[in-house]
CSV table of C-alpha atoms in Angstrom, one decimal:
chain,number,residue,atom,x,y,z
U,80,HIS,CA,0.0,0.0,0.0
U,81,LYS,CA,1.1,3.6,-0.5
U,82,SER,CA,1.7,4.2,3.2
U,83,TRP,CA,4.2,1.3,3.3
U,84,GLN,CA,6.0,2.7,0.3
U,85,GLN,CA,6.2,6.1,2.0
U,86,LEU,CA,7.7,4.3,5.0
U,87,VAL,CA,10.6,2.8,3.1
U,88,GLN,CA,11.4,5.6,0.6
U,89,GLY,CA,14.5,7.6,0.9
U,90,ASN,CA,17.6,7.0,3.0
U,91,ASP,CA,16.2,8.6,6.1
U,92,ALA,CA,17.2,6.5,9.1
U,93,GLN,CA,15.5,8.8,11.5
U,94,LEU,CA,12.4,7.7,13.5
U,95,ARG,CA,9.2,9.4,12.3
U,96,PHE,CA,5.5,8.9,12.7
U,97,VAL,CA,3.6,7.9,9.6
U,98,THR,CA,-0.2,7.6,8.9
U,99,CYS,CA,-1.3,4.4,7.2
U,100,HIS,CA,-4.2,4.1,4.7
U,101,ALA,CA,-6.6,3.3,7.6
U,102,GLY,CA,-5.7,6.6,9.3
U,103,LEU,CA,-3.7,5.1,12.1
U,104,GLN,CA,-0.3,6.3,13.1
U,105,TYR,CA,2.8,4.2,13.6
U,106,ALA,CA,6.5,5.0,14.2
U,107,HIS,CA,9.5,3.3,12.8
U,108,ALA,CA,13.2,3.0,13.1
U,109,ALA,CA,15.6,1.7,10.5
U,110,ILE,CA,18.0,-1.1,11.3
U,111,ASP,CA,21.1,-0.6,9.2
U,112,LEU,CA,23.8,-3.3,9.0
U,113,ASN,CA,27.1,-2.7,7.2
U,114,GLY,CA,25.8,0.6,5.8
U,115,LYS,CA,22.7,-1.1,4.2
U,116,SER,CA,19.1,-0.9,5.4
U,117,SER,CA,18.4,-4.4,6.5
U,118,ALA,CA,15.1,-4.2,8.4
U,119,MET,CA,12.7,-1.8,10.0
U,120,LEU,CA,11.2,-1.8,13.5
U,121,ILE,CA,7.6,-0.7,13.5
U,122,ALA,CA,5.3,0.3,16.4
U,123,GLY,CA,1.8,1.2,15.7
U,124,GLN,CA,-1.8,1.5,15.6
U,125,PHE,CA,-2.3,4.6,17.7
U,126,TYR,CA,-3.3,8.2,17.2
U,127,THR,CA,-0.9,11.1,17.8
U,128,GLN,CA,-3.8,13.6,17.6
U,129,PRO,CA,-7.3,13.4,19.1
U,130,GLN,CA,-9.9,12.3,16.5
U,131,ALA,CA,-13.4,13.6,15.7
U,132,GLN,CA,-15.1,10.4,16.7
U,133,ALA,CA,-18.2,10.7,14.5
U,134,GLU,CA,-16.2,11.5,11.4
U,135,ARG,CA,-13.7,8.8,12.2
U,136,ASP,CA,-16.5,6.2,12.6
U,137,ILE,CA,-17.7,7.1,9.1
U,138,GLU,CA,-14.2,6.7,7.7
U,139,ILE,CA,-13.8,3.3,9.4
U,140,ARG,CA,-17.2,2.1,8.2
U,141,THR,CA,-16.2,3.1,4.6
U,142,LEU,CA,-12.9,1.3,5.0
U,143,ALA,CA,-14.6,-1.8,6.4
U,144,GLN,CA,-17.1,-1.9,3.5
U,145,LYS,CA,-14.3,-1.5,1.0
U,146,HIS,CA,-12.4,-4.5,2.4
U,147,SER,CA,-15.5,-6.6,3.4
U,148,ILE,CA,-14.8,-6.4,7.1
U,149,ASP,CA,-17.4,-6.3,9.9
U,150,ALA,CA,-17.9,-2.5,10.2
U,151,ASP,CA,-19.3,-2.7,13.7
U,152,ALA,CA,-16.4,-4.7,15.0
U,153,LEU,CA,-13.9,-2.4,13.3
U,154,VAL,CA,-15.5,0.7,14.7
U,155,GLU,CA,-15.6,-0.9,18.2
U,156,ALA,CA,-11.9,-1.8,17.9
U,157,SER,CA,-11.1,1.7,16.8
U,158,HIS,CA,-12.6,3.1,20.0
U,159,LYS,CA,-9.9,1.2,22.0
U,160,LEU,CA,-7.0,2.9,20.2
U,161,VAL,CA,-5.1,5.3,22.4
U,162,VAL,CA,-4.1,8.9,21.6
U,163,LEU,CA,-0.5,9.4,22.5
U,164,ASP,CA,0.5,12.6,24.2
U,165,ASN,CA,3.8,14.3,23.6
U,166,ARG,CA,5.5,12.5,26.4
U,167,LYS,CA,4.4,9.1,25.1
U,168,THR,CA,5.5,9.9,21.5
U,169,GLN,CA,8.9,10.9,22.9
U,170,GLU,CA,9.1,7.6,24.8
U,171,ILE,CA,8.2,5.6,21.8
U,172,THR,CA,10.9,7.5,19.8
U,173,ARG,CA,13.5,6.9,22.4
U,174,TRP,CA,12.7,3.2,22.9
U,175,LEU,CA,12.5,2.4,19.2
U,176,LYS,CA,15.9,3.9,18.7
U,177,LYS,CA,17.3,1.8,21.6
U,178,VAL,CA,15.8,-1.4,20.3
U,179,ALA,CA,16.9,-0.7,16.7
U,180,LEU,CA,20.5,0.0,18.0
U,181,ALA,CA,20.4,-3.3,20.0
U,182,PHE,CA,19.5,-5.2,16.7
U,183,VAL,CA,22.4,-3.4,15.0
U,184,GLN,CA,24.8,-4.4,17.7
U,185,ILE,CA,23.5,-8.0,17.6
U,186,GLY,CA,24.0,-8.0,13.8
U,187,ARG,CA,27.5,-6.7,14.1
U,188,GLU,CA,28.4,-9.3,16.8
U,189,ARG,CA,27.0,-12.1,14.6
U,190,ALA,CA,28.9,-10.9,11.6
U,191,ASP,CA,32.1,-10.8,13.7
U,192,LEU,CA,31.5,-14.3,15.0
U,193,MET,CA,30.8,-15.6,11.5
U,194,GLY,CA,34.0,-14.0,10.3
U,195,ARG,CA,36.1,-15.6,13.1
U,196,LEU,CA,34.5,-19.0,12.5
U,197,LYS,CA,35.3,-18.7,8.8
U,198,GLN,CA,38.9,-17.9,9.7
U,199,ILE,CA,39.1,-21.0,12.0
U,200,ALA,CA,37.6,-23.1,9.2
U,201,ASP,CA,40.1,-21.8,6.7
U,202,MET,CA,43.0,-22.4,9.1
U,203,SER,CA,41.7,-26.0,9.7
U,204,ASN,CA,41.7,-26.6,6.0
U,205,LEU,CA,45.3,-25.4,5.6
U,206,GLY,CA,46.5,-28.2,7.9
U,207,SER,CA,44.8,-30.9,5.9
């Protein structure tokens, strides 16, 4: 979908909030290994701004009809979504960055270990 394309376009590794086709927000952080974008960490299905509930219900019913989903159930589920205040959006930003950096570190350590194991295997073959 277009919102997912928007998410991965460009070389921006910064965390940002994006709105999907259903009107929900999510945040993401890129996971880069060896200078290449390898994965993306995504946290979502919340609002960053209060919604006009009556208008939002109409949008959700239209979306449900378009995708042959139970409209009442989808509207009910949408009422359970939280609106993040500024403090929560900052927390999500901070934690996503920390988790993404942890994955980067794990990837580096794995690559280093694989390199060492290859060196050991190569040395073992020299003695044969």
